[in-house]
Amino acid sequence: MSNQNQFITQLKTNLKQFTGDIGRYQHSFYPQLVYTPGIQYLAETAGAYWLIDVIASHLNSSAFQRVVQQDRRILDLHFWNLTVSDDSSGLVTARVDSGEEASIKQRIPFTDFPLKSIDLWVAFDGRSLTLYLPSEH
């Protein structure tokens, strides 16, 4: 098995171990967003702080506010996904609920993110928006 395949296998295994924690990290330029130790691990290990930044940038955007006007459920919980194509481009999407059309889409021209896909969730806890792995729900 190649080093890259070993890294991916280990990353997937380690991500499954995050099942909830009260620790939080605050986003530097969007302080209303906090994220869990699982997200911190993903960002640090996979070099994906940029993914947290992409999500944070949308949470304060006019596009997000338009989605809020159409479907207020997005304020409570919404679902993000990064999918990486064979050409190393990526697509980040946000959905109000599974099975629904993506309400936010951003193409990433190039990424070296090691996984083909990752799901991240954002929920409002009464004070902050919390970004977390599905296993941390």
PDB file of C-alpha atoms in Angstrom:
ATOM      1  CA  MET A   1       0.000   0.000   0.000  1.00  0.00           C
ATOM      2  CA  SER A   2       1.376   3.416  -0.935  1.00  0.00           C
ATOM      3  CA  ASN A   3       2.097   6.081   1.672  1.00  0.00           C
ATOM      4  CA  GLN A   4      -0.808   8.163   0.350  1.00  0.00           C
ATOM      5  CA  ASN A   5      -3.233   5.239   0.631  1.00  0.00           C
ATOM      6  CA  GLN A   6      -1.996   4.531   4.168  1.00  0.00           C
ATOM      7  CA  PHE A   7      -2.476   8.195   5.057  1.00  0.00           C
ATOM      8  CA  ILE A   8      -6.046   8.195   3.679  1.00  0.00           C
ATOM      9  CA  THR A   9      -6.917   4.953   5.495  1.00  0.00           C
ATOM     10  CA  GLN A  10      -5.512   6.313   8.761  1.00  0.00           C
ATOM     11  CA  LEU A  11      -7.309   9.661   8.306  1.00  0.00           C
ATOM     12  CA  LYS A  12     -10.662   7.938   7.743  1.00  0.00           C
ATOM     13  CA  THR A  13     -10.108   5.681  10.755  1.00  0.00           C
ATOM     14  CA  ASN A  14      -9.144   8.577  13.009  1.00  0.00           C
ATOM     15  CA  LEU A  15     -12.069  10.764  11.886  1.00  0.00           C
ATOM     16  CA  LYS A  16     -14.509   8.034  12.983  1.00  0.00           C
ATOM     17  CA  GLN A  17     -13.144   8.290  16.519  1.00  0.00           C
ATOM     18  CA  PHE A  18     -14.531  11.800  17.004  1.00  0.00           C
ATOM     19  CA  THR A  19     -17.928  11.310  18.605  1.00  0.00           C
ATOM     20  CA  GLY A  20     -18.567  14.520  20.466  1.00  0.00           C
ATOM     21  CA  ASP A  21     -16.632  16.774  22.758  1.00  0.00           C
ATOM     22  CA  ILE A  22     -17.375  19.986  24.572  1.00  0.00           C
ATOM     23  CA  GLY A  23     -14.125  21.589  23.349  1.00  0.00           C
ATOM     24  CA  ARG A  24     -14.504  24.236  20.655  1.00  0.00           C
ATOM     25  CA  TYR A  25     -12.248  26.339  18.454  1.00  0.00           C
ATOM     26  CA  GLN A  26     -13.348  29.806  17.391  1.00  0.00           C
ATOM     27  CA  HIS A  27     -12.949  30.877  13.785  1.00  0.00           C
ATOM     28  CA  SER A  28     -10.626  33.851  13.481  1.00  0.00           C
ATOM     29  CA  PHE A  29     -12.514  36.073  11.042  1.00  0.00           C
ATOM     30  CA  TYR A  30     -16.071  34.866  11.648  1.00  0.00           C
ATOM     31  CA  PRO A  31     -16.292  34.578  15.455  1.00  0.00           C
ATOM     32  CA  GLN A  32     -19.901  33.361  15.361  1.00  0.00           C
ATOM     33  CA  LEU A  33     -18.523  30.081  13.958  1.00  0.00           C
ATOM     34  CA  VAL A  34     -16.941  27.572  16.291  1.00  0.00           C
ATOM     35  CA  TYR A  35     -15.762  24.103  15.379  1.00  0.00           C
ATOM     36  CA  THR A  36     -15.137  20.833  17.128  1.00  0.00           C
ATOM     37  CA  PRO A  37     -11.960  18.866  17.818  1.00  0.00           C
ATOM     38  CA  GLY A  38     -12.856  16.567  14.904  1.00  0.00           C
ATOM     39  CA  ILE A  39     -12.893  19.507  12.505  1.00  0.00           C
ATOM     40  CA  GLN A  40      -9.648  20.808  14.027  1.00  0.00           C
ATOM     41  CA  TYR A  41      -8.070  17.385  13.476  1.00  0.00           C
ATOM     42  CA  LEU A  42      -9.309  17.284   9.872  1.00  0.00           C
ATOM     43  CA  ALA A  43      -8.014  20.791   9.159  1.00  0.00           C
ATOM     44  CA  GLU A  44      -4.634  20.152  10.736  1.00  0.00           C
ATOM     45  CA  THR A  45      -4.052  16.645   9.386  1.00  0.00           C
ATOM     46  CA  ALA A  46      -5.436  17.182   5.873  1.00  0.00           C
ATOM     47  CA  GLY A  47      -4.268  20.784   5.479  1.00  0.00           C
ATOM     48  CA  ALA A  48      -7.881  21.897   5.204  1.00  0.00           C
ATOM     49  CA  TYR A  49      -8.192  25.091   7.219  1.00  0.00           C
ATOM     50  CA  TRP A  50      -9.214  26.566   3.884  1.00  0.00           C
ATOM     51  CA  LEU A  51     -12.374  24.432   3.968  1.00  0.00           C
ATOM     52  CA  ILE A  52     -13.398  25.959   7.291  1.00  0.00           C
ATOM     53  CA  ASP A  53     -12.742  29.391   5.750  1.00  0.00           C
ATOM     54  CA  VAL A  54     -14.892  28.587   2.700  1.00  0.00           C
ATOM     55  CA  ILE A  55     -17.818  27.624   4.930  1.00  0.00           C
ATOM     56  CA  ALA A  56     -17.322  30.655   7.193  1.00  0.00           C
ATOM     57  CA  SER A  57     -17.240  32.993   4.198  1.00  0.00           C
ATOM     58  CA  HIS A  58     -20.635  31.726   3.050  1.00  0.00           C
ATOM     59  CA  LEU A  59     -22.300  32.024   6.454  1.00  0.00           C
ATOM     60  CA  ASN A  60     -22.126  35.813   6.301  1.00  0.00           C
ATOM     61  CA  SER A  61     -22.812  36.133   2.571  1.00  0.00           C
ATOM     62  CA  SER A  62     -25.783  37.629   0.769  1.00  0.00           C
ATOM     63  CA  ALA A  63     -26.294  34.246  -0.933  1.00  0.00           C
ATOM     64  CA  PHE A  64     -26.719  32.604   2.480  1.00  0.00           C
ATOM     65  CA  GLN A  65     -29.143  35.331   3.554  1.00  0.00           C
ATOM     66  CA  ARG A  66     -31.228  34.659   0.420  1.00  0.00           C
ATOM     67  CA  VAL A  67     -31.387  30.979   1.357  1.00  0.00           C
ATOM     68  CA  VAL A  68     -32.486  31.973   4.877  1.00  0.00           C
ATOM     69  CA  GLN A  69     -35.344  33.977   3.377  1.00  0.00           C
ATOM     70  CA  GLN A  70     -36.457  30.931   1.364  1.00  0.00           C
ATOM     71  CA  ASP A  71     -35.991  28.297   4.067  1.00  0.00           C
ATOM     72  CA  ARG A  72     -35.415  29.307   7.679  1.00  0.00           C
ATOM     73  CA  ARG A  73     -34.470  25.721   8.614  1.00  0.00           C
ATOM     74  CA  ILE A  74     -30.953  26.515   7.417  1.00  0.00           C
ATOM     75  CA  LEU A  75     -30.499  28.690  10.517  1.00  0.00           C
ATOM     76  CA  ASP A  76     -30.822  25.635  12.764  1.00  0.00           C
ATOM     77  CA  LEU A  77     -28.946  22.975  10.815  1.00  0.00           C
ATOM     78  CA  HIS A  78     -27.423  22.595   7.375  1.00  0.00           C
ATOM     79  CA  PHE A  79     -25.196  20.131   5.604  1.00  0.00           C
ATOM     80  CA  TRP A  80     -21.954  20.830   3.740  1.00  0.00           C
ATOM     81  CA  ASN A  81     -20.073  18.533   1.399  1.00  0.00           C
ATOM     82  CA  LEU A  82     -16.745  18.722  -0.381  1.00  0.00           C
ATOM     83  CA  THR A  83     -16.336  16.436  -3.364  1.00  0.00           C
ATOM     84  CA  VAL A  84     -12.961  16.203  -5.105  1.00  0.00           C
ATOM     85  CA  SER A  85     -12.843  15.249  -8.787  1.00  0.00           C
ATOM     86  CA  ASP A  86     -10.159  13.200 -10.520  1.00  0.00           C
ATOM     87  CA  ASP A  87      -8.684  16.444 -11.935  1.00  0.00           C
ATOM     88  CA  SER A  88      -8.147  17.720  -8.337  1.00  0.00           C
ATOM     89  CA  SER A  89     -10.869  20.326  -8.597  1.00  0.00           C
ATOM     90  CA  GLY A  90     -13.460  20.427  -5.879  1.00  0.00           C
ATOM     91  CA  LEU A  91     -17.067  21.358  -5.316  1.00  0.00           C
ATOM     92  CA  VAL A  92     -18.295  22.628  -1.953  1.00  0.00           C
ATOM     93  CA  THR A  93     -22.058  22.547  -1.481  1.00  0.00           C
ATOM     94  CA  ALA A  94     -24.524  23.283   1.291  1.00  0.00           C
ATOM     95  CA  ARG A  95     -27.995  21.798   1.646  1.00  0.00           C
ATOM     96  CA  VAL A  96     -30.849  22.562   3.984  1.00  0.00           C
ATOM     97  CA  ASP A  97     -31.657  18.857   4.189  1.00  0.00           C
ATOM     98  CA  SER A  98     -30.606  15.590   2.591  1.00  0.00           C
ATOM     99  CA  GLY A  99     -32.181  14.917  -0.759  1.00  0.00           C
ATOM    100  CA  GLU A 100     -32.706  18.622  -1.428  1.00  0.00           C
ATOM    101  CA  GLU A 101     -30.986  20.694  -4.078  1.00  0.00           C
ATOM    102  CA  ALA A 102     -27.766  22.384  -2.977  1.00  0.00           C
ATOM    103  CA  SER A 103     -28.539  25.954  -1.974  1.00  0.00           C
ATOM    104  CA  ILE A 104     -24.902  27.054  -2.039  1.00  0.00           C
ATOM    105  CA  LYS A 105     -22.220  25.868  -4.456  1.00  0.00           C
ATOM    106  CA  GLN A 106     -18.597  26.888  -4.814  1.00  0.00           C
ATOM    107  CA  ARG A 107     -16.149  25.412  -7.261  1.00  0.00           C
ATOM    108  CA  ILE A 108     -12.570  25.008  -6.086  1.00  0.00           C
ATOM    109  CA  PRO A 109     -10.172  25.056  -9.072  1.00  0.00           C
ATOM    110  CA  PHE A 110      -7.533  22.950  -7.310  1.00  0.00           C
ATOM    111  CA  THR A 111      -7.264  21.121  -4.029  1.00  0.00           C
ATOM    112  CA  ASP A 112      -4.910  18.546  -2.616  1.00  0.00           C
ATOM    113  CA  PHE A 113      -7.534  17.451  -0.082  1.00  0.00           C
ATOM    114  CA  PRO A 114      -6.797  13.737   0.361  1.00  0.00           C
ATOM    115  CA  LEU A 115     -10.353  12.359   0.526  1.00  0.00           C
ATOM    116  CA  LYS A 116     -12.717  12.094  -2.427  1.00  0.00           C
ATOM    117  CA  SER A 117     -15.565  13.431  -0.315  1.00  0.00           C
ATOM    118  CA  ILE A 118     -16.318  14.709   3.181  1.00  0.00           C
ATOM    119  CA  ASP A 119     -19.563  15.727   4.863  1.00  0.00           C
ATOM    120  CA  LEU A 120     -19.619  18.451   7.502  1.00  0.00           C
ATOM    121  CA  TRP A 121     -22.598  19.765   9.426  1.00  0.00           C
ATOM    122  CA  VAL A 122     -23.361  23.185  10.885  1.00  0.00           C
ATOM    123  CA  ALA A 123     -25.867  23.646  13.718  1.00  0.00           C
ATOM    124  CA  PHE A 124     -26.936  26.621  15.804  1.00  0.00           C
ATOM    125  CA  ASP A 125     -26.620  25.981  19.548  1.00  0.00           C
ATOM    126  CA  GLY A 126     -28.338  29.155  20.730  1.00  0.00           C
ATOM    127  CA  ARG A 127     -25.125  31.196  20.788  1.00  0.00           C
ATOM    128  CA  SER A 128     -22.898  30.084  17.923  1.00  0.00           C
ATOM    129  CA  LEU A 129     -22.896  28.158  14.705  1.00  0.00           C
ATOM    130  CA  THR A 130     -20.969  24.945  15.312  1.00  0.00           C
ATOM    131  CA  LEU A 131     -19.178  23.128  12.485  1.00  0.00           C
ATOM    132  CA  TYR A 132     -18.733  19.422  13.185  1.00  0.00           C
ATOM    133  CA  LEU A 133     -18.290  15.967  11.718  1.00  0.00           C
ATOM    134  CA  PRO A 134     -21.457  13.858  11.392  1.00  0.00           C
ATOM    135  CA  SER A 135     -19.948  11.401  13.902  1.00  0.00           C
ATOM    136  CA  GLU A 136     -19.847  14.228  16.462  1.00  0.00           C
ATOM    137  CA  HIS A 137     -23.622  14.771  16.310  1.00  0.00           C
TER     138      HIS A 137
END
